[in-house]
Coordinates of C-alpha atoms in Angstrom, one line a residue:
M1 CA 109.4 6.4 -15.7
R2 CA 105.7 4.2 -15.9
K3 CA 103.9 7.2 -13.7
M4 CA 105.3 9.7 -15.8
L5 CA 104.2 7.7 -18.8
A6 CA 100.9 7.6 -17.4
M7 CA 100.7 11.0 -16.6
L8 CA 101.4 12.2 -20.2
L9 CA 99.1 10.4 -22.2
A10 CA 96.4 11.9 -19.3
A11 CA 97.9 14.5 -20.6
I12 CA 97.6 13.9 -24.3
M13 CA 93.7 12.7 -23.5
V14 CA 93.0 15.7 -22.5
L15 CA 94.8 17.3 -25.1
S16 CA 92.2 15.4 -27.5
L17 CA 88.7 15.9 -25.4
A18 CA 89.2 19.9 -25.6
A19 CA 89.9 19.4 -29.1
C20 CA 86.3 17.5 -29.8
A21 CA 84.4 20.1 -27.9
A22 CA 81.4 20.9 -29.4
P23 CA 80.3 24.8 -29.5
A24 CA 77.4 26.3 -27.5
E25 CA 73.5 25.1 -29.3
S26 CA 72.1 29.1 -29.1
A27 CA 75.1 30.9 -30.2
P28 CA 75.8 32.3 -33.4
A29 CA 77.8 31.0 -35.7
A30 CA 81.1 33.4 -35.6
T31 CA 80.2 33.6 -32.2
T32 CA 80.6 29.8 -31.9
E33 CA 83.4 29.7 -33.5
A34 CA 85.5 31.6 -31.4
A35 CA 84.5 30.5 -28.4
T36 CA 85.2 26.9 -29.6
Q37 CA 88.9 28.3 -30.2
A38 CA 88.9 30.2 -27.0
T39 CA 88.0 27.2 -25.1
N40 CA 90.5 24.7 -26.7
Q41 CA 93.5 26.9 -26.6
A42 CA 92.5 27.1 -22.7
A43 CA 92.2 23.4 -22.8
T44 CA 95.5 23.4 -24.6
Q45 CA 97.4 25.4 -22.1
A46 CA 95.7 23.7 -19.3
A47 CA 96.8 20.4 -20.7
T48 CA 100.0 21.5 -21.5
Q49 CA 100.8 22.6 -18.0
A50 CA 99.4 19.7 -15.9
A51 CA 102.0 17.8 -18.5
T52 CA 104.9 19.4 -17.6
Q53 CA 103.9 19.3 -13.9
A54 CA 103.7 16.0 -14.3
A55 CA 106.6 15.0 -15.7
T56 CA 108.9 17.2 -12.9
E57 CA 107.1 15.5 -10.5
A58 CA 107.5 12.5 -11.9
A59 CA 111.0 13.1 -12.5
K60 CA 111.6 14.1 -9.0
E61 CA 110.3 10.5 -7.8
E62 CA 112.6 8.7 -10.2
P63 CA 115.7 10.8 -11.1
A64 CA 118.0 9.1 -13.4
E65 CA 120.7 6.7 -12.2
I66 CA 123.2 8.0 -9.6
I67 CA 126.6 6.4 -9.9
Q68 CA 128.3 5.9 -6.3
V69 CA 132.3 6.4 -6.2
D70 CA 134.3 5.7 -3.0
Y71 CA 136.9 7.8 -1.8
Y72 CA 139.2 5.6 0.7
C73 CA 140.9 8.6 2.3
S74 CA 143.8 9.4 5.0
I75 CA 142.6 13.1 5.7
G76 CA 142.6 13.8 8.8
A77 CA 143.1 17.7 9.9
Y78 CA 140.3 19.0 7.5
L79 CA 138.4 16.2 7.2
F80 CA 135.2 18.0 8.5
T81 CA 135.8 20.6 5.7
L82 CA 136.0 17.6 3.1
Q83 CA 133.0 16.3 3.9
D84 CA 130.8 19.5 3.5
E85 CA 132.5 20.3 0.6
V86 CA 131.4 16.5 -1.0
T87 CA 127.9 16.9 0.3
K88 CA 127.7 20.1 -1.4
W89 CA 129.2 19.0 -4.7
N90 CA 126.8 15.4 -4.2
E91 CA 124.0 17.4 -4.2
G92 CA 124.8 20.1 -7.0
E93 CA 127.1 19.5 -9.4
G94 CA 127.7 15.4 -8.7
K95 CA 123.8 15.3 -8.9
E96 CA 123.5 17.1 -12.0
K97 CA 126.6 14.7 -13.6
G98 CA 125.1 11.2 -11.7
V99 CA 127.9 10.4 -9.6
Y100 CA 127.6 10.5 -5.6
L101 CA 130.9 10.9 -4.5
N102 CA 131.1 8.2 -0.6
I103 CA 134.0 9.1 2.0
I104 CA 135.3 6.3 4.1
S105 CA 138.0 7.6 6.4
N106 CA 140.6 6.0 8.1
I107 CA 143.6 8.4 9.6
N108 CA 144.7 6.5 12.3
S109 CA 146.2 3.1 10.7
Y110 CA 145.3 3.8 6.8
T111 CA 148.1 2.5 5.3
P112 CA 148.6 -1.3 6.8
D113 CA 144.4 -1.6 6.5
L114 CA 144.1 -0.7 2.8
T115 CA 146.9 -2.7 2.0
A116 CA 145.5 -5.4 3.7
L117 CA 142.2 -4.6 1.8
L118 CA 144.4 -4.7 -1.5
E119 CA 145.9 -7.7 -1.1
A120 CA 142.8 -9.4 -0.1
G121 CA 141.3 -8.1 -3.5
T122 CA 139.4 -5.2 -2.1
H123 CA 139.5 -2.1 -4.2
Y124 CA 138.6 1.5 -4.0
D125 CA 137.8 3.6 -6.5
L126 CA 140.0 6.2 -5.3
I127 CA 142.4 6.2 -2.9
D128 CA 145.7 7.7 -1.1
A129 CA 148.9 6.1 -2.5
G130 CA 151.0 9.4 -1.7
T131 CA 154.9 9.2 -1.8
A132 CA 155.2 6.2 1.4
N133 CA 153.6 3.1 -0.7
P134 CA 155.8 2.8 -4.0
Q135 CA 154.7 -1.2 -3.8
W136 CA 151.3 -0.4 -4.6
V137 CA 152.8 1.2 -8.1
E138 CA 154.6 -1.8 -8.2
K139 CA 151.8 -4.3 -8.1
G140 CA 150.0 -2.6 -10.5
Y141 CA 147.0 -1.1 -7.9
I142 CA 148.0 2.5 -9.4
Q143 CA 146.3 3.9 -12.8
D144 CA 148.6 6.2 -14.3
L145 CA 146.6 9.7 -15.1
S146 CA 148.1 10.6 -17.9
E147 CA 146.6 7.0 -19.7
I148 CA 143.1 8.7 -19.5
E149 CA 141.5 10.2 -22.2
D150 CA 139.8 12.8 -21.2
A151 CA 139.9 16.5 -22.1
E152 CA 138.5 17.9 -19.3
L153 CA 141.2 15.8 -17.1
K154 CA 144.1 16.8 -19.2
D155 CA 143.5 20.0 -18.7
L156 CA 143.7 19.6 -14.8
I157 CA 147.2 18.0 -14.9
Q158 CA 148.2 20.5 -17.4
S159 CA 147.8 23.2 -15.0
Y160 CA 149.8 21.5 -12.4
S161 CA 152.5 21.3 -15.2
P162 CA 154.5 23.3 -13.1
Y163 CA 154.8 21.1 -10.1
L164 CA 154.5 18.1 -11.0
K165 CA 157.6 16.0 -9.5
K166 CA 159.8 12.7 -9.9
G167 CA 159.5 10.6 -7.2
T168 CA 156.5 12.4 -5.6
N169 CA 154.1 12.3 -8.7
Y170 CA 155.2 10.4 -11.5
Q171 CA 156.2 7.6 -9.8
Q172 CA 158.1 4.4 -11.6
G173 CA 157.2 6.2 -15.0
V174 CA 153.4 6.5 -13.7
L175 CA 151.9 9.6 -13.3
T176 CA 149.7 8.3 -9.6
G177 CA 148.7 11.7 -8.4
L178 CA 148.6 15.6 -8.2
P179 CA 150.1 18.3 -5.9
L180 CA 148.2 18.2 -2.9
E181 CA 149.3 20.7 -0.4
V182 CA 152.9 22.3 0.3
V183 CA 154.1 22.8 4.0
P184 CA 156.5 25.1 4.0
L185 CA 159.1 25.9 6.9
K186 CA 158.8 28.8 8.8
F187 CA 159.8 30.0 11.8
A188 CA 157.8 31.0 14.8
V189 CA 158.8 33.9 17.7
N190 CA 157.1 34.0 20.6
V191 CA 155.5 38.3 20.2
D192 CA 155.4 38.6 23.9
L193 CA 159.1 37.7 25.1
F194 CA 160.5 39.5 22.1
E195 CA 159.1 43.0 22.8
K196 CA 159.0 42.0 26.9
N197 CA 163.2 42.5 26.0
N198 CA 163.0 44.9 22.9
L199 CA 164.4 42.9 20.7
E200 CA 164.0 42.4 16.5
Y201 CA 163.3 39.3 15.3
P202 CA 166.1 37.4 14.3
K203 CA 167.3 37.3 10.6
T204 CA 170.6 35.8 10.9
W205 CA 171.5 32.3 12.8
D206 CA 173.9 34.9 15.3
D207 CA 171.3 36.7 15.5
V208 CA 169.5 33.4 16.8
V209 CA 172.2 33.0 19.3
E210 CA 172.0 36.8 20.4
C211 CA 168.1 36.4 21.0
A212 CA 168.1 33.4 22.6
K213 CA 170.6 34.5 25.4
V214 CA 169.3 37.5 26.0
I215 CA 165.9 35.8 26.7
T216 CA 167.4 33.1 28.4
E217 CA 169.0 35.0 30.5
N218 CA 166.0 37.5 31.8
G219 CA 163.6 34.6 32.0
K220 CA 164.9 33.5 35.3
G221 CA 161.0 32.7 37.0
A222 CA 159.6 35.1 34.5
G223 CA 157.3 32.3 32.9
P224 CA 153.9 31.5 33.5
E225 CA 153.9 30.2 37.6
G226 CA 157.4 30.9 38.1
A227 CA 158.4 28.9 35.4
D228 CA 162.1 29.7 34.0
V229 CA 161.9 31.1 29.9
F230 CA 164.4 29.6 27.3
G231 CA 165.0 31.7 24.7
F232 CA 165.5 28.3 21.2
G233 CA 163.1 25.2 21.2
G234 CA 164.8 21.9 20.8
T235 CA 163.7 18.0 21.3
T236 CA 165.2 14.4 21.2
W237 CA 162.7 14.1 18.1
S238 CA 164.2 11.8 15.4
G239 CA 164.2 14.8 12.8
M240 CA 165.5 17.7 14.8
F241 CA 168.7 18.2 12.7
Q242 CA 166.9 17.2 9.3
R243 CA 163.9 19.3 9.7
L244 CA 164.8 22.1 11.8
V245 CA 168.0 23.4 11.4
I246 CA 169.0 21.7 7.6
Q247 CA 166.4 21.5 5.5
S248 CA 165.5 25.1 7.4
S249 CA 168.0 26.4 5.7
L250 CA 167.6 26.3 2.4
S251 CA 167.2 29.9 1.4
S252 CA 170.5 29.9 2.7
V253 CA 172.1 26.9 1.0
G254 CA 170.0 25.8 -2.0
K255 CA 169.8 22.3 -1.0
T256 CA 169.7 19.9 1.4
W257 CA 172.4 17.3 2.4
W258 CA 171.6 15.7 -0.9
D259 CA 172.5 17.9 -4.4
P260 CA 170.7 16.1 -7.0
N261 CA 172.5 18.0 -9.6
T262 CA 176.0 16.5 -8.7
E263 CA 174.6 13.6 -6.7
T264 CA 176.5 13.9 -4.0
Y265 CA 175.9 13.9 -0.3
D266 CA 177.5 16.7 1.3
W267 CA 176.5 18.5 5.0
S268 CA 179.6 21.5 5.2
A269 CA 177.6 24.2 4.0
F270 CA 175.5 23.8 7.6
K271 CA 178.1 24.0 9.6
K272 CA 177.0 27.7 10.5
P273 CA 173.3 26.7 12.1
L274 CA 175.1 23.1 13.4
E275 CA 177.9 24.9 15.8
C276 CA 174.8 28.1 16.7
V277 CA 172.8 25.6 17.8
K278 CA 175.4 23.7 19.8
E279 CA 176.2 26.9 21.0
M280 CA 172.9 27.4 22.7
Y281 CA 172.6 23.9 24.4
E282 CA 176.0 24.5 25.8
N283 CA 175.0 27.7 27.4
G284 CA 171.5 26.6 28.4
W285 CA 169.6 29.0 26.1
I286 CA 167.7 25.9 24.6
L287 CA 164.9 24.1 26.3
G288 CA 164.3 20.1 25.1
M289 CA 167.4 19.0 23.8
D290 CA 168.0 16.5 26.1
D291 CA 164.7 15.3 27.4
L292 CA 161.5 16.0 25.5
A293 CA 159.7 15.3 22.3
I294 CA 158.0 16.9 19.6
D295 CA 154.9 17.9 20.9
P296 CA 156.0 18.6 24.2
I297 CA 158.3 21.3 23.4
R298 CA 155.6 22.4 20.9
A299 CA 153.4 22.6 24.0
R300 CA 156.3 24.3 25.9
F301 CA 156.2 27.0 23.1
A302 CA 152.1 27.4 23.8
D303 CA 152.6 27.5 27.2
G304 CA 154.8 31.1 26.6
V305 CA 158.4 29.8 28.2
V306 CA 160.1 29.2 24.4
G307 CA 161.0 32.3 22.5
M308 CA 161.9 31.1 19.1
F309 CA 161.0 27.7 17.4
P310 CA 161.3 26.4 13.8
A311 CA 157.9 25.5 12.4
P312 CA 156.2 23.7 9.2
S313 CA 153.0 25.2 8.5
Y314 CA 150.8 22.1 10.3
D315 CA 152.1 23.7 13.3
Y316 CA 149.5 26.1 13.1
A317 CA 146.8 23.4 13.9
V318 CA 149.1 22.7 16.3
Y319 CA 149.0 26.3 18.4
T320 CA 145.3 27.1 18.0
S321 CA 143.9 23.2 18.4
Q322 CA 146.0 20.5 20.2
F323 CA 147.4 23.2 22.2
P324 CA 146.0 26.6 21.6
A325 CA 149.1 29.2 22.0
K326 CA 148.8 31.0 25.5
C327 CA 151.4 33.3 24.0
N328 CA 150.8 35.9 21.4
W329 CA 153.2 34.8 18.2
T330 CA 153.9 35.2 14.6
V331 CA 156.2 33.1 11.7
I332 CA 158.7 34.4 10.0
D333 CA 160.9 33.2 6.8
M334 CA 163.8 31.2 7.9
P335 CA 166.9 33.1 9.6
T336 CA 169.5 32.9 7.1
I337 CA 173.1 31.7 7.4
E338 CA 175.0 34.8 5.9
P339 CA 173.5 38.7 6.5
G340 CA 171.2 40.3 3.7
E341 CA 168.3 38.7 1.8
A342 CA 168.8 35.0 1.0
P343 CA 169.9 34.0 -1.7
F344 CA 167.4 30.8 -2.5
K345 CA 164.3 30.0 -2.0
G346 CA 162.9 28.6 1.4
G347 CA 161.7 25.1 1.5
Y348 CA 158.4 23.1 1.9
M349 CA 157.6 19.2 1.6
D350 CA 155.4 18.3 -0.5
R351 CA 152.3 16.1 -0.2
N352 CA 150.3 14.2 -3.2
G353 CA 146.6 13.9 -3.7
C354 CA 144.6 10.9 -4.0
S355 CA 145.3 8.2 -6.8
I356 CA 142.7 6.1 -8.9
D357 CA 142.8 2.6 -8.4
K358 CA 143.5 0.7 -11.1
I359 CA 142.1 -2.5 -10.8
A360 CA 138.7 -0.7 -10.3
Y361 CA 139.4 1.4 -12.9
E362 CA 140.0 -0.9 -15.2
K363 CA 136.7 -3.2 -13.5
A364 CA 134.4 -0.2 -14.4
D365 CA 132.4 0.3 -17.6
D366 CA 132.6 3.1 -18.9
A367 CA 129.8 5.1 -17.2
K368 CA 131.6 4.3 -13.8
K369 CA 135.0 5.6 -15.5
A370 CA 133.3 8.7 -16.2
A371 CA 132.1 9.0 -13.0
I372 CA 135.5 7.8 -11.4
V373 CA 137.0 10.8 -13.3
D374 CA 134.4 13.5 -12.3
A375 CA 134.9 13.0 -8.7
F376 CA 138.7 13.3 -8.7
I377 CA 138.5 16.2 -11.0
F378 CA 136.4 17.5 -8.4
L379 CA 138.5 16.6 -4.9
N380 CA 141.5 18.0 -7.3
S381 CA 139.8 21.2 -7.7
D382 CA 140.6 24.9 -7.8
Y383 CA 137.5 25.7 -5.9
L384 CA 138.0 23.0 -3.2
N385 CA 141.6 23.5 -2.8
G386 CA 141.0 27.4 -2.3
K387 CA 137.7 25.9 0.3
I388 CA 140.4 24.1 2.3
Y389 CA 142.9 26.4 2.6
E390 CA 140.5 29.3 3.5
S391 CA 139.4 27.1 6.3
G392 CA 143.2 26.4 7.7
G393 CA 143.2 22.7 6.3
M394 CA 146.0 23.0 3.7
I395 CA 148.1 25.3 1.6
P396 CA 147.6 24.6 -2.2
Y397 CA 150.6 24.8 -4.6
K398 CA 148.8 27.6 -7.0
L399 CA 149.6 30.7 -6.1
E400 CA 146.7 32.2 -7.9
I401 CA 144.4 29.8 -5.6
I402 CA 145.5 31.6 -1.9
Q403 CA 145.8 34.9 -4.0
N404 CA 142.2 34.8 -4.6
A405 CA 140.9 33.2 -1.4
T406 CA 139.5 34.6 1.7
P407 CA 140.6 32.9 4.9
N408 CA 137.6 32.6 7.4
A409 CA 137.7 35.6 9.8
D410 CA 138.4 33.5 12.5
L411 CA 141.5 32.5 11.5
G412 CA 144.6 33.7 13.2
P413 CA 147.0 36.4 10.8
Q414 CA 150.0 33.6 11.1
W415 CA 147.7 30.9 8.7
T416 CA 148.0 33.8 6.0
L417 CA 151.5 34.4 6.9
F418 CA 152.4 30.2 6.4
G419 CA 150.7 30.7 3.2
D420 CA 152.6 32.9 1.9
I421 CA 154.8 30.6 0.2
T422 CA 156.3 33.6 -2.8
N423 CA 159.7 32.5 -2.0
Y424 CA 159.1 28.7 -1.0
T425 CA 160.2 25.7 -3.3
S426 CA 160.0 21.8 -3.0
L427 CA 162.5 20.1 -1.3
P428 CA 164.5 17.5 -2.7
L429 CA 163.8 14.2 -2.9
V430 CA 167.0 12.1 -1.5
P431 CA 167.9 8.6 -1.8
D432 CA 168.9 7.9 2.2
S433 CA 166.0 4.6 2.0
L434 CA 168.0 3.1 -0.5
V435 CA 171.5 3.6 0.1
P436 CA 173.1 0.6 1.7
L437 CA 175.1 2.7 4.2
E438 CA 177.5 1.3 6.9
G439 CA 177.4 2.7 10.3
D440 CA 174.7 5.2 11.8
K441 CA 172.7 7.4 9.8
H442 CA 173.0 11.1 9.8
E443 CA 170.8 12.4 12.9
P444 CA 172.1 10.2 15.2
V445 CA 175.7 11.5 14.3
L446 CA 174.5 14.9 14.6
S447 CA 172.7 14.1 17.8
N448 CA 176.2 12.9 19.6
W449 CA 178.2 15.8 18.1
C450 CA 175.8 18.0 19.2
H451 CA 175.8 16.5 23.2
T452 CA 179.7 15.6 23.4
P453 CA 181.6 18.7 24.3
G454 CA 184.7 19.9 22.2
M455 CA 183.6 17.6 19.4
P456 CA 184.5 19.5 16.7
V457 CA 181.6 19.9 13.7
E458 CA 184.2 19.2 11.3
E459 CA 184.8 15.6 12.3
A460 CA 180.9 14.7 12.3
I461 CA 180.7 16.0 9.0
E462 CA 184.0 14.3 7.3
D463 CA 182.2 11.1 8.5
L464 CA 179.4 11.5 7.3
N465 CA 180.4 12.6 4.2
T466 CA 182.8 10.0 3.7
R467 CA 180.4 7.0 4.6
Y468 CA 177.3 8.1 2.3
N469 CA 178.6 8.9 -0.6
A470 CA 180.5 5.8 -0.4
A471 CA 177.4 4.1 -0.6
Y472 CA 175.7 5.6 -3.3
A473 CA 178.0 4.8 -5.6
I474 CA 177.5 1.5 -4.5
L475 CA 173.8 2.0 -5.0
K476 CA 174.7 3.7 -8.4
E477 CA 176.2 0.3 -9.6
D478 CA 172.7 -1.6 -8.9
A479 CA 171.4 -1.5 -12.7
D480 CA 167.9 -2.8 -11.7
V481 CA 167.4 0.6 -9.4
D482 CA 166.1 3.9 -11.1
L483 CA 167.3 6.7 -9.2
S484 CA 166.3 9.3 -12.0
S485 CA 164.0 10.5 -9.3
F486 CA 167.2 11.9 -7.2
A487 CA 169.2 13.6 -9.9
Y488 CA 167.8 16.1 -11.7
E489 CA 168.6 19.8 -12.2
Y490 CA 167.8 21.2 -9.1
N491 CA 167.7 25.1 -8.7
T492 CA 165.9 27.3 -6.3
K493 CA 168.0 30.4 -6.7
R494 CA 165.2 33.7 -6.2

């Protein structure tokens, strides 16, 4: 600043000297006056240019104060894309606003590490609270976004109003974050195996069984290096039935095992797909139910020895990066229970965006608070979400972002198919973690039923319905427990 003032003073001195310039002694009066005027104008113009240049150079050397905003994030899948876009923002719009967004990434042990930091009094401006850390809300670490008086932020929140959800975005009455991405559950098929066996893609669960039978019976030693080929993929993973059978069937049933409208547990609507899985297992048409965890069965699908496998959208990265597919594959909507068009929308899992740390925000002065909000708005902007979608990183909530985006040319067509969420909606929240259940939870009960020859599914369903509903009734009697996040009007009709 001192240097700039010195240069401006020098320019003023030049102007002053120009104004005092004397005419040439030998020139006539008129000529002398014109020459003097021209000289003064030239000197003034030169001095003005010098002053402008001096001010510009001084501004470059001594920029306005930049306020740093620290974001301690848990992002891994699209971290490189995020860092690139943040760098561009820091050098452009962020710099204009006087804000520098600093990304600190921890993708391996985020929750325990940040919990320890918060409890020790170390607070970052922005953090990823998500839905897995309700204790952070209880301890007052998370700022309620709706209480911040900022017009641009309020407009952003309003733009997400159709997607804001209790228990996800609103936790204990606090708007903790905005919707970040959806993870639709679809159905991956091995195109090569279907073409080889002259099969159409399955439209119902009965079709799934028939296709699995044909692919398996024709696949003895037909895989890579003489491996046997199987029609369907199963796993010992604890979410096998929950994720790959029940939640995936939302388009047929309109709910999961928990119905928010009636506040009841009921597995009976999933009798058909459960029995289809057991039929495939007992006939040897399914690989992995006895000995393969979730990643190994994905690897077998990528190897080309599994014909079909339910797939959340993050499986795109699995089959392109983690286990690059050796077969041609695509994704379709989940097969339905009954023939015909699915009566309900399919399901996707929700992910929350970043949160503002309440402790850090309250301690900040007005300028720092404004900088935190500016950084938060950028991280939740349609522009950034669109760029991450285009790179294959995540699928944003807003359809207009997807429709206006152009995925990178090197992305496979599966990514665009995963991104078609026209007829998909959020899966309901379930109170399973709160109910005082006696006995085994639903996943081991269903796994045990599937592995027990001759055991009817009705027996397992009745056991689950009875115990879970009884436990929920006990939970409702606890006046200290707020169950409003799990009991609400839930409509998934197309």
